């Protein structure tokens, strides 16, 4: 069954793997043109188009390459990316920009540092004014156009807050994960943060949420963000389990077995706009095993 609502303005391969491109009969209407189109349309007219949602894992995290890092870290449960992780994230952003047959309008990101840094690199690549093919990271970007993409931090995309994902010996002793949102927003490319966006999840899940609850959360946040911005294409930067759910929850009898760094899935659905309201069909997963980095098996 599809979804209806009111229009709101409000374990995978690296990026080098070929991106599966599906040529759509009804391309997404650019957001800037939607209001102009609506002004000239008869209110009773119905416009149908495609909405696309990419769900991406963060880049290479430091603690998996330097096991001594966490011994002196203030936040051992929140590692940054290694240099190669930054490069991989930037490269993935360039792949999105050059190969996808649609633009990305909004990016939503988990508050964990590795995801913030990943989103920052991807957005820099998407917003670069002079697309230098030799650029390796955001440090090589001379200027950006912040109007191209808007970014928001979303707690609903956070890591699974349980011992399956975060070892008990590195988790906060009181079970409270603290994030300084303004400080994290300052790490994103200047001018790209949208201060008007209200997060879907106002706070983090409780520590020791079950794996089942975390998977349900990922499925809900994907649907909720897509419904909140039904006329825009979205990129959700999250964690491995979130990418896995983005496939298994929307592709029947499918089990994801591996999600590598900076891997992503691609979802699409048909959306109809009429009288400032929308209806949407079910998401279709536009990947095959081994493409866009998602490895899965049919049960």
XYZ file of C-alpha atoms in Angstrom:
299
model
C 0.000 0.000 0.000
C 1.243 3.491 -0.805
C 1.254 6.597 1.344
C -0.731 9.836 1.344
C -0.143 13.175 3.044
C 0.100 16.923 2.736
C 2.970 18.451 0.792
C 5.430 19.968 3.265
C 7.926 22.679 2.401
C 9.369 22.450 5.240
C 28.278 -5.147 4.805
C 28.993 -3.064 0.456
C 31.648 -2.123 -2.226
C 33.397 1.226 -2.630
C 32.277 4.107 -4.828
C 34.331 2.687 -7.662
C 31.701 0.039 -8.316
C 29.417 0.873 -11.251
C 26.283 2.778 -10.327
C 23.084 1.179 -11.582
C 21.161 3.874 -13.456
C 17.473 3.507 -14.189
C 16.087 5.860 -16.854
C 12.795 7.146 -15.546
C 9.769 8.028 -17.648
C 8.678 10.666 -15.135
C 11.745 12.550 -13.844
C 11.528 14.507 -10.621
C 10.464 18.136 -10.995
C 13.218 20.468 -9.753
C 12.081 21.995 -6.458
C 12.714 25.565 -7.623
C 10.290 25.052 -10.516
C 7.593 23.314 -8.515
C 6.096 26.486 -7.029
C 6.088 28.190 -10.432
C 4.392 25.184 -11.958
C 1.821 25.078 -9.177
C 0.917 28.722 -9.779
C 0.098 28.006 -13.428
C -1.643 24.667 -12.873
C -5.338 24.208 -12.384
C -5.683 23.217 -8.687
C -7.562 20.095 -9.741
C -4.707 18.903 -12.010
C -2.623 15.964 -10.842
C 1.125 15.860 -11.496
C 2.976 12.560 -11.213
C 6.745 12.223 -10.857
C 9.458 10.083 -9.259
C 11.038 10.662 -5.852
C 14.491 9.186 -5.241
C 16.096 8.414 -1.879
C 19.723 7.309 -1.456
C 20.734 5.706 1.852
C 24.504 5.742 2.396
C 26.905 4.378 4.995
C 29.689 6.565 6.417
C 33.338 6.258 5.373
C 36.237 4.351 6.943
C 36.260 4.880 10.722
C 39.517 5.396 12.607
C 39.076 2.838 15.386
C 38.912 -0.038 12.896
C 42.399 0.884 11.663
C 44.023 2.118 14.890
C 42.859 0.014 17.863
C 44.934 2.156 20.248
C 42.962 5.326 19.450
C 40.068 4.608 21.778
C 42.344 4.192 24.813
C 42.945 7.948 25.011
C 39.822 9.247 23.251
C 37.311 11.423 25.126
C 34.495 9.879 23.084
C 35.696 6.372 22.203
C 32.247 5.457 20.847
C 32.324 8.297 18.311
C 35.421 7.855 16.089
C 36.287 10.170 13.171
C 37.161 9.049 9.650
C 40.649 8.185 8.500
C 42.053 10.115 5.538
C 41.049 7.384 3.116
C 37.514 7.577 4.507
C 37.359 11.284 3.699
C 38.625 10.600 0.180
C 36.157 7.767 -0.325
C 33.260 9.964 0.823
C 34.279 12.832 -1.479
C 34.659 10.425 -4.380
C 31.207 9.036 -3.745
C 29.813 12.562 -3.805
C 31.459 13.167 -7.183
C 29.950 9.917 -8.454
C 26.503 11.107 -7.345
C 27.023 14.404 -9.120
C 28.276 12.995 -12.411
C 26.397 9.721 -12.789
C 22.983 9.971 -11.190
C 20.196 10.980 -13.608
C 18.646 13.241 -10.955
C 19.856 15.948 -8.532
C 20.039 15.538 -4.747
C 18.107 18.324 -3.023
C 18.488 17.504 0.686
C 20.900 15.567 2.870
C 19.973 14.219 6.305
C 22.745 12.874 8.504
C 23.259 10.927 11.727
C 24.875 13.029 14.510
C 27.823 10.642 14.891
C 31.074 12.311 13.835
C 31.939 9.740 11.155
C 28.598 10.453 9.442
C 28.949 14.245 9.761
C 32.391 14.089 8.145
C 31.069 11.819 5.403
C 28.155 14.157 4.672
C 30.499 17.153 4.646
C 32.687 15.571 1.961
C 29.717 14.451 -0.150
C 28.036 17.867 0.037
C 31.285 19.645 -0.860
C 31.524 17.480 -3.974
C 27.869 18.094 -4.875
C 28.146 21.869 -4.365
C 31.568 22.469 -5.888
C 31.445 25.353 -8.366
C 34.499 24.193 -10.311
C 34.371 20.401 -10.551
C 38.082 19.563 -10.594
C 38.535 15.896 -11.641
C 41.802 15.811 -9.682
C 40.184 16.847 -6.380
C 40.584 14.221 -3.643
C 38.666 15.842 -0.782
C 36.834 18.987 0.282
C 40.241 20.595 0.913
C 40.684 20.739 -2.865
C 37.374 22.555 -3.447
C 37.952 26.261 -4.060
C 34.328 27.430 -3.914
C 30.875 25.937 -3.387
C 27.333 26.954 -4.247
C 25.413 26.281 -0.991
C 22.059 26.713 -2.727
C 22.453 23.372 -4.498
C 21.978 21.145 -1.431
C 20.616 21.682 2.072
C 21.745 19.599 5.059
C 20.145 18.720 8.411
C 21.130 16.517 11.354
C 18.552 13.831 12.122
C 18.696 11.752 15.322
C 16.549 9.034 13.739
C 19.486 8.076 11.499
C 21.875 7.462 14.428
C 23.787 4.265 15.136
C 22.010 1.379 16.862
C 22.353 2.277 20.527
C 23.037 -1.186 21.885
C 25.892 -3.580 22.594
C 25.560 -5.125 19.133
C 26.864 -1.909 17.551
C 28.755 -0.189 20.391
C 30.876 -2.185 22.837
C 29.858 -1.743 26.454
C 33.442 -0.860 27.470
C 33.499 2.206 25.177
C 29.874 3.334 25.543
C 29.117 6.247 27.936
C 28.961 4.907 31.483
C 25.617 6.618 32.107
C 24.179 5.439 28.790
C 23.695 9.035 27.600
C 25.157 9.960 24.202
C 25.747 13.693 24.069
C 26.077 15.654 20.834
C 26.791 19.350 20.417
C 24.601 20.014 17.370
C 25.846 23.579 16.628
C 29.425 22.319 16.792
C 28.606 19.473 14.404
C 26.761 21.794 12.010
C 29.884 23.966 11.876
C 31.723 21.002 10.315
C 29.377 21.021 7.312
C 30.082 23.230 4.271
C 29.276 26.881 4.958
C 25.746 27.919 4.060
C 24.414 24.414 3.452
C 22.750 23.821 6.840
C 19.008 24.529 6.784
C 18.129 26.088 10.190
C 14.385 25.889 9.521
C 14.184 22.091 9.503
C 12.590 20.398 12.506
C 14.041 16.900 13.066
C 11.642 13.974 12.945
C 13.265 12.456 16.052
C 13.675 15.186 18.659
C 15.982 13.027 20.806
C 18.112 9.903 20.594
C 16.756 6.422 21.308
C 17.403 5.031 24.783
C 20.629 3.087 25.278
C 20.203 -0.669 24.769
C 17.389 -0.390 22.245
C 16.874 -3.801 20.688
C 18.074 -4.658 17.204
C 14.427 -5.091 16.189
C 13.570 -1.620 17.509
C 16.566 -0.079 15.745
C 15.603 -1.678 12.442
C 12.039 -0.455 12.833
C 13.410 3.026 13.555
C 15.463 3.047 10.349
C 12.459 1.984 8.287
C 10.254 4.648 9.917
C 12.757 7.482 9.439
C 13.260 6.681 5.748
C 9.501 6.810 5.179
C 9.007 9.868 7.390
C 11.685 11.976 5.676
C 10.471 10.976 2.226
C 6.904 11.920 3.186
C 8.053 15.219 4.681
C 9.752 16.219 1.410
C 7.852 14.245 -1.250
C 8.857 16.541 -4.121
C 12.598 16.358 -3.399
C 15.353 13.770 -3.829
C 17.067 12.860 -0.564
C 20.411 11.477 0.586
C 20.417 9.899 4.055
C 23.884 9.411 5.583
C 23.687 6.780 8.285
C 25.251 3.523 9.502
C 25.614 0.031 8.064
C 22.453 -1.321 9.656
C 20.455 1.593 8.269
C 21.622 0.835 4.729
C 20.781 -2.821 5.215
C 17.265 -1.970 6.358
C 16.794 0.350 3.368
C 17.079 -2.752 1.191
C 15.520 -5.528 3.277
C 12.503 -3.464 4.403
C 11.513 -2.523 0.855
C 12.617 -5.566 -1.150
C 10.590 -8.634 -0.297
C 12.348 -11.788 0.920
C 15.776 -10.125 0.863
C 18.549 -10.384 3.409
C 21.515 -7.966 3.343
C 24.740 -9.740 4.262
C 27.399 -7.025 3.922
C 27.653 -3.220 3.966
C 31.055 -1.661 3.281
C 32.122 1.945 3.817
C 30.351 4.583 1.689
C 28.046 1.975 0.170
C 24.533 3.071 -0.628
C 21.139 1.885 -1.767
C 18.752 3.664 -4.104
C 15.012 3.790 -3.556
C 12.409 5.295 -5.864
C 8.645 5.716 -5.760
C 5.921 7.440 -7.748
C 4.403 10.544 -6.163
C 1.244 12.344 -7.272
C 0.612 15.974 -6.329
C -2.889 17.480 -6.291
C -4.406 20.390 -4.366
C -1.255 20.758 -2.213
C -1.592 17.145 -1.093
C 0.287 14.086 -2.267
C -0.103 10.349 -2.565
C 2.840 8.006 -3.016
C 3.364 4.441 -4.097
C 5.614 1.890 -2.462
C 9.381 2.218 -2.673
C 11.231 0.153 -5.242
C 14.857 -0.794 -4.578
C 16.906 -0.054 -7.706
C 19.912 -2.294 -7.137
C 21.097 -5.749 -8.020
C 23.515 -7.784 -5.934
C 27.005 -6.316 -6.257
C 25.873 -3.001 -7.785
C 26.085 0.306 -5.902
C 27.917 -1.772 -3.314
C 24.952 -3.544 -1.737
C 25.396 -7.271 -1.276
C 22.235 -9.239 -0.500
C 20.650 -12.626 -1.023
C 17.067 -13.626 -1.750
C 15.620 -15.816 0.968
